[in-house]
Coordinates of C-alpha atoms and ligand atoms in Angstrom, one line a residue:
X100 CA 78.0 -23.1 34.6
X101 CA 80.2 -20.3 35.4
X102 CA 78.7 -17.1 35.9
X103 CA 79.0 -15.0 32.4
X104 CA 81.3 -12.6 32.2
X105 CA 78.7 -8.6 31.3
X106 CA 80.4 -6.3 29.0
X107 CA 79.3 -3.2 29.2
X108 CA 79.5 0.0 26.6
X109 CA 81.6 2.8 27.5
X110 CA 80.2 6.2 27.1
X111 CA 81.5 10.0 27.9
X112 CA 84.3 8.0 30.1
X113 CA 82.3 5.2 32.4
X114 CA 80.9 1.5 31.6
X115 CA 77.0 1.8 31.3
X116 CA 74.3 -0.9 30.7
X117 CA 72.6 -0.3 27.4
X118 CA 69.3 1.8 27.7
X119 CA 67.2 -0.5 27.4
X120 CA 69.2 -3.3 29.6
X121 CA 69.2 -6.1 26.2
X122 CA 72.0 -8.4 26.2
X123 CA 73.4 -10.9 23.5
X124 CA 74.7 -14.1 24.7
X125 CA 78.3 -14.0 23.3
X126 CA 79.7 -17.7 22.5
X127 CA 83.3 -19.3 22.8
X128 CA 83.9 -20.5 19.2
X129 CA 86.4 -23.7 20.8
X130 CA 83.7 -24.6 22.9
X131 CA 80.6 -23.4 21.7
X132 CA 79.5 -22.1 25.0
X133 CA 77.9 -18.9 26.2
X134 CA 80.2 -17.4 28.4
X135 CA 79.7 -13.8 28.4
X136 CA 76.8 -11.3 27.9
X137 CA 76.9 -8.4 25.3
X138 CA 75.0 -5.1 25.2
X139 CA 72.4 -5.3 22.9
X140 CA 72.7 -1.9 22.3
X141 CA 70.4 0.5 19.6
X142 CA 69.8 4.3 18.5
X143 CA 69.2 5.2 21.9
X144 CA 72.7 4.2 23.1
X145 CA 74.4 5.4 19.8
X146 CA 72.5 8.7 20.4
X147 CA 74.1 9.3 23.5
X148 CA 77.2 8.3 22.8
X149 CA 77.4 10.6 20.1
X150 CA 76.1 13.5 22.2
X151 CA 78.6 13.4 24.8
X152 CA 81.5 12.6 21.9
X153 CA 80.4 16.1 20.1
X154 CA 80.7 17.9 23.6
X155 CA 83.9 15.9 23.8
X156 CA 85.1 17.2 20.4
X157 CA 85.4 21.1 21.5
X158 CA 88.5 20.1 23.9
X159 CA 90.0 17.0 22.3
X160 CA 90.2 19.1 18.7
X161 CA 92.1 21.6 20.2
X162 CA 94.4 19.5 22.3
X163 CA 98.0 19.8 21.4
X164 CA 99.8 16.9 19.3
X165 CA 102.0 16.2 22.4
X166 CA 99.0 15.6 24.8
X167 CA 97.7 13.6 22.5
X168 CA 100.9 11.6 21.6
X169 CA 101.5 10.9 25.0
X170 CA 97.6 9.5 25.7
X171 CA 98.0 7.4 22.7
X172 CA 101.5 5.9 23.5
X173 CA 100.1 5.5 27.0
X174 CA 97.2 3.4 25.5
X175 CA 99.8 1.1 23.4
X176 CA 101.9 0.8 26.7
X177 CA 98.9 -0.7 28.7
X178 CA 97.9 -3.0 25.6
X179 CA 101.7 -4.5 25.9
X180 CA 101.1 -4.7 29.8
X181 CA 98.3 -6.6 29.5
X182 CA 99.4 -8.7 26.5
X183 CA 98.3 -12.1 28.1
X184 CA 95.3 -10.7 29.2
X185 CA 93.9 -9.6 25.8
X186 CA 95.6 -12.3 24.2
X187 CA 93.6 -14.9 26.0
X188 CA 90.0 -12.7 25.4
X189 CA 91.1 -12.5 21.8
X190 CA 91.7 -16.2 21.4
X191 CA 88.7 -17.4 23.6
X192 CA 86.2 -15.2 21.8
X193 CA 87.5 -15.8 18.1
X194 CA 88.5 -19.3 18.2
X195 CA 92.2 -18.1 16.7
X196 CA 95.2 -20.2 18.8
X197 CA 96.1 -18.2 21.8
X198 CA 100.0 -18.4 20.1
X199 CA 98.7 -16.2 16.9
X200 CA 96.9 -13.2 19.2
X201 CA 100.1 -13.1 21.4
X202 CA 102.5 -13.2 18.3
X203 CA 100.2 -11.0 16.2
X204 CA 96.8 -9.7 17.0
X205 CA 97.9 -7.9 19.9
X206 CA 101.5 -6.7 19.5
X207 CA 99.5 -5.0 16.4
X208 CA 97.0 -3.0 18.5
X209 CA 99.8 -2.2 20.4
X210 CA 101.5 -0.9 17.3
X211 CA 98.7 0.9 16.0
X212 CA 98.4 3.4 19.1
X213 CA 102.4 3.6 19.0
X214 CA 102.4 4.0 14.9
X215 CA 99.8 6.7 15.3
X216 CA 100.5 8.2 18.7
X217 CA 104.3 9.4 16.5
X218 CA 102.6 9.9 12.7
X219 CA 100.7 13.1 14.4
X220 CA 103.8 14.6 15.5
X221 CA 104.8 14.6 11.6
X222 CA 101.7 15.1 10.3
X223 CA 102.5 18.9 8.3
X224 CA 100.1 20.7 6.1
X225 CA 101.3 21.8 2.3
X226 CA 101.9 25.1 0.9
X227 CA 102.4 25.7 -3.1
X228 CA 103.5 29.1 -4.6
X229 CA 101.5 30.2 -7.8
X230 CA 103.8 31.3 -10.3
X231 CA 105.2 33.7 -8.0
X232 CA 101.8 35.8 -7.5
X233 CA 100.5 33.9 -4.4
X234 CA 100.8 31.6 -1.8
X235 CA 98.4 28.7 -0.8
X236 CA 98.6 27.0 2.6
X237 CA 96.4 24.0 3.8
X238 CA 94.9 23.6 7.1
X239 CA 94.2 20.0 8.3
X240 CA 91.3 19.6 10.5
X241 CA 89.6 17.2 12.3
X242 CA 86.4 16.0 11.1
X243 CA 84.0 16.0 14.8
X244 CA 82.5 12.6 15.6
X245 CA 83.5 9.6 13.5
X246 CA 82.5 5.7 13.6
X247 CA 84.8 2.8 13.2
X248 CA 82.9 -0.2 13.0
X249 CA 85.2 -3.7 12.4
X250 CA 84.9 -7.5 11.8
X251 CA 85.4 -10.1 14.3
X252 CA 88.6 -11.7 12.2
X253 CA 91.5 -9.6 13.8
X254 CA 88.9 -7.9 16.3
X255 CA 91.0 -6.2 18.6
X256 CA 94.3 -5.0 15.7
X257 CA 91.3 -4.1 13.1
X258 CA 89.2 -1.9 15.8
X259 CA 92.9 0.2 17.1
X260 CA 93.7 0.8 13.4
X261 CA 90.5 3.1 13.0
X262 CA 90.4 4.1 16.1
X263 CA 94.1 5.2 16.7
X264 CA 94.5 7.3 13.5
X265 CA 91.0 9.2 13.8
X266 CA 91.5 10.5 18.2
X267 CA 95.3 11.1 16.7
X268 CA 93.8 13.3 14.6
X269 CA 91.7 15.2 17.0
X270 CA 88.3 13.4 16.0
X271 CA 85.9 12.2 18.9
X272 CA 85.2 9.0 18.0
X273 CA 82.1 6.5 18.2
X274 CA 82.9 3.1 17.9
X275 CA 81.7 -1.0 17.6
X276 CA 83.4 -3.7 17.6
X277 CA 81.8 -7.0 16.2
X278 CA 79.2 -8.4 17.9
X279 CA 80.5 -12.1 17.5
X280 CA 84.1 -10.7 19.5
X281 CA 83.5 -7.9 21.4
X282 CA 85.8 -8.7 24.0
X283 CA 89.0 -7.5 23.9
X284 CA 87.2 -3.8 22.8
X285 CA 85.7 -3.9 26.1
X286 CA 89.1 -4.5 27.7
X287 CA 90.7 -1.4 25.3
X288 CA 87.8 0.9 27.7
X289 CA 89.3 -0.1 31.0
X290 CA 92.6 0.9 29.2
X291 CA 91.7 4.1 28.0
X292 CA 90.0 5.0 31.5
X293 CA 93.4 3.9 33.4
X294 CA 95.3 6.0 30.2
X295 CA 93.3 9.1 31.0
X296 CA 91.7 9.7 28.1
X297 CA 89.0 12.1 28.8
X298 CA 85.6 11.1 28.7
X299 CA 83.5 11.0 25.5
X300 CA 86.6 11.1 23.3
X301 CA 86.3 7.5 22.4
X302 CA 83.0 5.7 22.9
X303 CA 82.3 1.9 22.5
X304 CA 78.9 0.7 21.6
X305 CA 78.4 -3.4 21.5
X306 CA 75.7 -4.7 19.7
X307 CA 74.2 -6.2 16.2
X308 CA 75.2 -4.4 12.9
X309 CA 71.6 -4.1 11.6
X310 CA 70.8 -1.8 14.9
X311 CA 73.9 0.0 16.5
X312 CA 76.2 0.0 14.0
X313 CA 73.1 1.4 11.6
X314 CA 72.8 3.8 14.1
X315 CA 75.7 5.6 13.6
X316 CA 76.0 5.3 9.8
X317 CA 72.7 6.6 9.7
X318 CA 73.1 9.2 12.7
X319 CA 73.6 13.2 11.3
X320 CA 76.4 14.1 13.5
X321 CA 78.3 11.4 12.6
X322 CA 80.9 13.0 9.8
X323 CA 82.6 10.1 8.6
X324 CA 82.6 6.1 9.0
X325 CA 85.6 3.7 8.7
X326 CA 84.4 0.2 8.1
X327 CA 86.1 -3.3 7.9
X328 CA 83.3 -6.2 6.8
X329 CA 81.7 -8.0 4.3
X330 CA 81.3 -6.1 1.1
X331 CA 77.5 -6.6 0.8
X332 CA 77.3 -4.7 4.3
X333 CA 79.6 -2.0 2.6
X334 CA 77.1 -2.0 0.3
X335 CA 74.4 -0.9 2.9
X336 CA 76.9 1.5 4.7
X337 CA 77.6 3.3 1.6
X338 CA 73.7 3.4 0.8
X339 CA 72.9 5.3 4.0
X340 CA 76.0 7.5 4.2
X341 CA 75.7 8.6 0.7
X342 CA 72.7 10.8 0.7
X343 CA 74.0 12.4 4.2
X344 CA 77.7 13.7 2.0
X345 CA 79.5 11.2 5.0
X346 CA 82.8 10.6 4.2
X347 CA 83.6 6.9 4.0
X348 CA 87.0 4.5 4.3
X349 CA 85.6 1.0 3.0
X350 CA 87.7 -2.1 3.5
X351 CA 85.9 -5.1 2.6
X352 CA 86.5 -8.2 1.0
X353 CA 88.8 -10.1 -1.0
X354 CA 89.4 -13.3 -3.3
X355 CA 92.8 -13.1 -4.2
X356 CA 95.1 -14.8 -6.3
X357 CA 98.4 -16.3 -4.9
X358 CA 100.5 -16.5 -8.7
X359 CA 103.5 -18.8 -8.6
X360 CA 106.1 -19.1 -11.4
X361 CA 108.3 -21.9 -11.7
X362 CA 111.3 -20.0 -11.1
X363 CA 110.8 -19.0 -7.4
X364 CA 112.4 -19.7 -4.3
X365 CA 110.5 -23.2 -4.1
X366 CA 110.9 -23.7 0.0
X367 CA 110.0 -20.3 0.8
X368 CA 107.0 -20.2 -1.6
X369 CA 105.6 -23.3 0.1
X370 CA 106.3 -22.4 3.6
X371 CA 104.5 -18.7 3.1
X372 CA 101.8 -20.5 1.0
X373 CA 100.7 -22.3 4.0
X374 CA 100.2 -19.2 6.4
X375 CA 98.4 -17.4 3.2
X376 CA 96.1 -20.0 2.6
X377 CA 95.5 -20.9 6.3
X378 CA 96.4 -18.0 8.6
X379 CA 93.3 -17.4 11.3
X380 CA 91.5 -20.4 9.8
X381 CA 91.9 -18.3 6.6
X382 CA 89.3 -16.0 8.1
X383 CA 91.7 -12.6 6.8
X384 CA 91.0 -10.6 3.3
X385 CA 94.3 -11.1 2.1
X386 CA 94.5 -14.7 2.6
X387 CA 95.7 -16.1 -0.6
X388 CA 92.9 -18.4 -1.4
X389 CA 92.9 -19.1 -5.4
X390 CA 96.6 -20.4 -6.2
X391 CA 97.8 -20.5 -9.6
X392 CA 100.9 -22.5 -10.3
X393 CA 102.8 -22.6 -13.4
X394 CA 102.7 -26.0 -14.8
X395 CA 105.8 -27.0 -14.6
X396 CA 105.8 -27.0 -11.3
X397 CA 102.2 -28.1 -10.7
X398 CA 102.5 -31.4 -9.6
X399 CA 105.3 -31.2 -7.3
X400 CA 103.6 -28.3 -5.4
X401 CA 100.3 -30.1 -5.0
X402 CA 102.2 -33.1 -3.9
X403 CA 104.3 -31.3 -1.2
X404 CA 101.4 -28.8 -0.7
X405 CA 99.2 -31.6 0.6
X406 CA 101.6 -33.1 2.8
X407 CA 102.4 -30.0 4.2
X408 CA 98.6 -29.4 5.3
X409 CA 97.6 -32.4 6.4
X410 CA 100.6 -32.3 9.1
X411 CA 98.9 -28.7 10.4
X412 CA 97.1 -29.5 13.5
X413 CA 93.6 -28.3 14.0
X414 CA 92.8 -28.3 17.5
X415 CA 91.7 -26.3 20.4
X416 CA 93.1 -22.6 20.7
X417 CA 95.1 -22.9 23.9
X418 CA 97.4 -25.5 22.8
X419 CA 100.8 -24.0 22.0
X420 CA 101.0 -26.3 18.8
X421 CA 97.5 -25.8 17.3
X422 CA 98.0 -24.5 14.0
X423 CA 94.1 -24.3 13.6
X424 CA 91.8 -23.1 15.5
X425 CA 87.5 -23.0 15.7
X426 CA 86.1 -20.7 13.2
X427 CA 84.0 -18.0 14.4
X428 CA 80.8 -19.7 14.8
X429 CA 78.6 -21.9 14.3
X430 CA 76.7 -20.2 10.7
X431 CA 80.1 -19.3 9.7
X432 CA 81.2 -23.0 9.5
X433 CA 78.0 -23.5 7.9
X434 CA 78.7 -21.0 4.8
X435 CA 82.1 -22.6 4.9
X436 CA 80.9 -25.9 4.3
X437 CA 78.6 -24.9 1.9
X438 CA 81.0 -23.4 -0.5
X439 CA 83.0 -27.3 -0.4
X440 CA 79.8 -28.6 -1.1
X441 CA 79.3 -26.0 -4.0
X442 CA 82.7 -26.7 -4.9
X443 CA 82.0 -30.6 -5.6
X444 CA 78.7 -29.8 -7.2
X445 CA 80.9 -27.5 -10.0
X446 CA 83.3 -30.5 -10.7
X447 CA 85.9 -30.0 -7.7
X448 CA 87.9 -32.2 -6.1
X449 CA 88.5 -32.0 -2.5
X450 CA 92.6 -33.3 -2.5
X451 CA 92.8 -32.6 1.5
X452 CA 90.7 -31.6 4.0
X453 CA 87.0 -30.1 4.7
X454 CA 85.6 -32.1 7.0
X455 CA 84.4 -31.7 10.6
X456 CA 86.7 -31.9 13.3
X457 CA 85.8 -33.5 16.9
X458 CA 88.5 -31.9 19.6
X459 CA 88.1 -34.4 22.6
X460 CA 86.5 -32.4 25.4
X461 CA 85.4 -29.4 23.1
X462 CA 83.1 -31.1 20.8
X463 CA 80.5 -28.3 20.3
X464 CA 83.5 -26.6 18.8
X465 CA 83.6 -25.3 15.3
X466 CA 86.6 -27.0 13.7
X467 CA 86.9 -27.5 10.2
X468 CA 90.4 -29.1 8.6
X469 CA 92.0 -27.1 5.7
X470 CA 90.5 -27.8 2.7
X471 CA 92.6 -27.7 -0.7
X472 CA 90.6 -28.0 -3.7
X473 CA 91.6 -28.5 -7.5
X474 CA 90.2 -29.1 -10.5
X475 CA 87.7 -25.9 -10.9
X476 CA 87.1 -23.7 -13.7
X477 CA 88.6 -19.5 -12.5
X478 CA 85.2 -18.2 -13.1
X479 CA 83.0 -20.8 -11.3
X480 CA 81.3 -19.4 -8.0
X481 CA 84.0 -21.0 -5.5
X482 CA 86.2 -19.6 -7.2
X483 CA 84.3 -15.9 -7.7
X484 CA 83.3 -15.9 -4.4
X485 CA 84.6 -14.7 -1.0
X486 CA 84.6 -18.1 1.5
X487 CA 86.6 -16.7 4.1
X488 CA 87.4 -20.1 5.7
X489 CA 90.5 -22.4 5.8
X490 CA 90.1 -23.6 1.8
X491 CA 91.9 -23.1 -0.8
X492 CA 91.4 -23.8 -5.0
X493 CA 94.7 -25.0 -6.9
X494 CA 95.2 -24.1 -10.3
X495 CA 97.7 -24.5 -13.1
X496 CA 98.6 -21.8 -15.7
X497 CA 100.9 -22.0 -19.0
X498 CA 101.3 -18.5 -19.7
X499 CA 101.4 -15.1 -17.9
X500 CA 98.5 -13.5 -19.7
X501 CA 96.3 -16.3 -19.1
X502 CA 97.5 -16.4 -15.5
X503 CA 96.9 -12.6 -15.5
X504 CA 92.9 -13.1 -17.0
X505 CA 91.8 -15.7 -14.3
X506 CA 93.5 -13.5 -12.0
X507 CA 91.3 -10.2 -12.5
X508 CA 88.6 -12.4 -13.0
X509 CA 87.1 -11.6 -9.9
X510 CA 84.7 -9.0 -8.7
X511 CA 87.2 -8.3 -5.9
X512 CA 90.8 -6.1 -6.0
X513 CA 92.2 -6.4 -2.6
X514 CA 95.8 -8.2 -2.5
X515 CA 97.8 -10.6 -4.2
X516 CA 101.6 -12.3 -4.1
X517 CA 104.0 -12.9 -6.9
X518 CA 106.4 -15.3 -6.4
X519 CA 109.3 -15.8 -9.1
X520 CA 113.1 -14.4 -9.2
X521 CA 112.3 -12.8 -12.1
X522 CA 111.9 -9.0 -11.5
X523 CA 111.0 -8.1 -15.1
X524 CA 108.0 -10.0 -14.7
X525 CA 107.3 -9.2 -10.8
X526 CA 107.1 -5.8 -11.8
X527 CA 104.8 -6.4 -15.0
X528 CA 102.2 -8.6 -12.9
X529 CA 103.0 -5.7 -10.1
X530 CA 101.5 -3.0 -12.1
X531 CA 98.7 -5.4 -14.5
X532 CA 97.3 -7.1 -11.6
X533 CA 94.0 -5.6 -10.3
X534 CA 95.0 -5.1 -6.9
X535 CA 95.3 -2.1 -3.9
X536 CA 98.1 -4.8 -2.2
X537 CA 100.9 -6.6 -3.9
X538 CA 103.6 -8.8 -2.5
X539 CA 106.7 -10.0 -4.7
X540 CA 108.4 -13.1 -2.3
X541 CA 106.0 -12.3 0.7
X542 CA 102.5 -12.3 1.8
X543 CA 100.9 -9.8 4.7
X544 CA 104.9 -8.4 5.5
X545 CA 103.5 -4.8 6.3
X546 CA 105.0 -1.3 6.8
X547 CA 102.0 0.5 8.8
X548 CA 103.2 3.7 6.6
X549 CA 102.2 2.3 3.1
X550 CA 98.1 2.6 1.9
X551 CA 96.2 -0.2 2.6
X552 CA 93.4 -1.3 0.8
X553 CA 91.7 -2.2 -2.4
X554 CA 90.4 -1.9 -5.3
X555 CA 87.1 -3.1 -7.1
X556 CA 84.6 -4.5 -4.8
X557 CA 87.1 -4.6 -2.0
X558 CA 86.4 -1.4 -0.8
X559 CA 86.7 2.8 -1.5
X560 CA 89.9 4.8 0.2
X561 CA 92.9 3.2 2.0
X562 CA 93.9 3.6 5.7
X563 CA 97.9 3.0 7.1
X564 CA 99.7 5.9 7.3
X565 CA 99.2 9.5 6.1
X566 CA 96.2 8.1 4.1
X567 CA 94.5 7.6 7.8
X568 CA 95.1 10.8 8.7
X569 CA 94.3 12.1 5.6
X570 CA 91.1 10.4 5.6
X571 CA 90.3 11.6 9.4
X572 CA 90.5 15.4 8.3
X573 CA 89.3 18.0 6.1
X574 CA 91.6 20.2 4.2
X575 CA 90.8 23.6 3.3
X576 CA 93.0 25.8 1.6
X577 CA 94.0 29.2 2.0
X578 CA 95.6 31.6 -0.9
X579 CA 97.1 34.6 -0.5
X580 CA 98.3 37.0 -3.2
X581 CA 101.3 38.5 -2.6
Ligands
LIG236 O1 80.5 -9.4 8.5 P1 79.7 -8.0 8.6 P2 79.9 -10.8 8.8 C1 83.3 -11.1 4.9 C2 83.4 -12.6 5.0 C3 82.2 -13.0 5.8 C4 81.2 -12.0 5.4 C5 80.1 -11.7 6.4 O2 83.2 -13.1 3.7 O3 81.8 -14.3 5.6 O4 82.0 -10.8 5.2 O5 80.7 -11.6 7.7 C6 78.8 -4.5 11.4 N1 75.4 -1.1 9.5 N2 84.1 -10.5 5.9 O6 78.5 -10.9 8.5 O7 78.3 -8.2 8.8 C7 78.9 -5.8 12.2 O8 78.1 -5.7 13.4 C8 76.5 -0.9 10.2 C9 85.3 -9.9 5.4 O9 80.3 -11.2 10.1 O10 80.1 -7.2 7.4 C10 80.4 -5.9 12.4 O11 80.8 -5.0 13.4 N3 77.3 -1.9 10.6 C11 86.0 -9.0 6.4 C12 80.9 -5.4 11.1 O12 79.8 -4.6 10.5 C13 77.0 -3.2 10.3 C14 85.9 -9.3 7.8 C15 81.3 -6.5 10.1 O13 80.3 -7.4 9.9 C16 75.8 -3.5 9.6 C17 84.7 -9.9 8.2 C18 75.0 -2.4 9.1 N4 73.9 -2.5 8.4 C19 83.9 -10.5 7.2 N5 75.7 -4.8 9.4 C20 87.3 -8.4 6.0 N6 87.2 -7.6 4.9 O14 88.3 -8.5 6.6 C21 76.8 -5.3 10.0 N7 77.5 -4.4 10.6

């Protein structure tokens, strides 16, 4: 075997072992081989990291917006220079085809230090008169030392969303990436270090959720956390910031509905269909994965539907025409495949897909093929709960209240698409659905200025635009009477 590849943390500006020299063995979803070695970091590390990020704050905070526009687009720059790089980490670490991370995941990160690196230079405090007797002015200010903890779906474009708007903001920042993809955040701190950002303004502690990432949720000069997960670890994050007054940005999970009228654009419907039901092994919270047709149209789409998905190609990440990849690992696949067995158990039948896949020469890979399922009741489990995985429940409706009940039937609020010509009713579903995200004709076509996020158990506060800067800074308010 191939020696393994050490990531290290990065703290006040240098790559350090963790304190107590722990490592996880980090695996290569296609393969299902250990090929690198991650911190197995705890309070000790996050301790430190948050000391030297609160010394760190006194000079970053008062930084002007054009020093720190120009580190920021610096950092973007270097993420496009090294495109193939990080596109390769990203794809051998999350099992996502190396096409998708070089189309998507990493022009994104890219996007995210550019998007932010310019929103600061607009970013303008309010004044209001009072009834000609006063004025009021807000300052914005940055909060101190944050945490951004994300998932290992979109590891590297989730992690620079958080990060980029909070150090735009003048926050010092203390950061983890997931422990099941840690790579491409350990490539973003050579990055920063050739970018010159100063040391302790961003630090990047690897390691388990349940000891790091508690850490700094739990640790007192932390002011603020942005999370991306699971909703039942939002759960716990909210439990421990709560009592502490922390603020909190909450994106977790989603289940949501993809509502189809007869009348749509047919071709288009079924072509963005595919990449919202299957997208990154449908490992992304909007993925559409409960998909209510109208009736008239039922049968034809499940006809087409299934031919269409049973031509996508599962296969190892590095092929150029692998439409799916490995899932994320092995336990994933696991709760994956439990929820098709669940699905059969409440009266489901599996029309396509769901079983194993064997990729010659990567056999200890996690492959699963796309699974569409039909014949479920809305409010049975698979269809209540969050799979997160390349399957998909196909429903028929006959009227758009009914469609509209099964779908707020869920405990989740995060997205959903509409797709008919009729913009009467777009805009009715728009504004009765139970959602933070809708798309009318599109799925995941996003405008980095427009909040992002949900509603229900999906999460608390949105991020994108002036909402993440927002979010990363405290107003006060001044009034003065004339
Ligand atoms: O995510 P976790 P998991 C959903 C999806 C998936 C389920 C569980 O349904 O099957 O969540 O996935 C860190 N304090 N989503 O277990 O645990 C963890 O180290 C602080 C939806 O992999 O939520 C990682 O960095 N941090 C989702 C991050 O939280 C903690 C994307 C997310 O991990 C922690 C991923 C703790 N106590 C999964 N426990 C989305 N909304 O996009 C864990 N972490």
């Amino acid at each position: 075997m191939s020696e393994l590849i050490k990531i290290r943390n990065y703290v006040n500006g240098k790559l350090v072992d963790p304190v107590m020299g722990k490592y996880l063995e980090n695996i290569n979803p296609a393969s299902g081989e250990v090929y690198a070695l991650i911190p197995d970091s705890d309070g000790k590390d996050v301790d430190a990291a948050v000391k030297y990020a609160k010394e760190a704050f006194h000079s970053w905070s008062k930084t002007s917006i054009e020093y720190r526009h120009d580190i920021l687009s610096k950092i973007s720059d270097l993420i496009r220079d090294n495109l193939k790089l990080l596109a390769k980490a990203e794809s051998k670490d999350n099992g996502k085809p190396l096409w998708l991370a070089k189309e998507v995941d990493i022009p994104r990160a890219a996007a995210n230090f550019k998007f932010f690196a310019n929103a600061i230079t607009l970013f303008a405090s309010q004044a209001h008169e009072t009834d000609q007797t006063a004025i009021n002015y807000t300052i914005r200010r940055p909060l101190g030392v944050v945490s951004c903890i994300s998932p290992w779906n979109l590891p590297l474009y989730l992690f620079t969303w958080k990060i980029a708007p909070a150090l735009a903001a003048g926050n010092t920042v203390v950061a983890k990436p997931s422990e099941l993809t840690p790579m491409t955040a350990f490539l973003l701190s050579t990055i920063c270090m050739e970018a010159g950002l100063p040391a302790g303004v961003l630090n990047i502690v690897h390691g388990y959720g349940h000891s790091a990432g508690q850490a700094m949720v739990s640790h007192d000069d932390v002011k603020a956390v942005s999370f991306t997960g699971g909703t039942e670890t939002g759960q716990k994050i909210a439990t421990l910031a709560a009592p502490k007054f922390k603020k909190l940005s909450l994106e977790l999970g989603g289940k949501n509905p993809n509502i189809i009228f007869a009348d749509c654009d047919y071709d288009d419907m079924l072509a963005t269909t595919i990449q919202s039901s299957f997208s990154n092994q449908g490992q992304i919270c909007l993925c559409g994965s409960r998909i209510f047709v109208e009736r008239p149209i039922y049968e034809k789409f499940k006809k087409d539907f299934v031919e269409a998905v049973r031509k996508l190609k599962v296969g190892h990440p590095d092929q150029p025409d692998t439409r799916i990849g490995a899932l994320v690992s092995a336990s994933h696949l696991d709760k994956v495949k439990s929820y098709l067995e669940l699905a059969k158990e409440e009266g489901g039948k599996i029309l396509f897909g769901g079983k194993e896949v064997i990729v010659e020469g990567f056999e200890n890979g996690y492959y699963l093929e796309p699974a569409i399922i039909e014949g479920l009741a809305f409010d049975c489990r698979t269809n209540q709960e969050e799979i997160f995985g390349p399957v998909v429940s196909i429903m028929p409706f006959d009227t758009e209240k009914e469609v509209l009940e099964y779908a707020n039937s869920v405990r989740y609020g995060l997205s959903c698409s509409i797709w008919t010509q009729n913009l009467k009713r777009a805009t009715r579903i728009s504004s009765e659905i139970e959602a933070g995200i809708v798309w009318v004709n599109t799925w995941m076509l996003r405008d980095l200025r427009t909040p992002f996020g949900g509603m229900k158990d999906s999460g608390i506060g949105r991020e994108g635009g002036l909402d993440a800067l927002n979010f990363f800074t405290e107003a006060k308010n001044v009034c003065i009477k004339y």
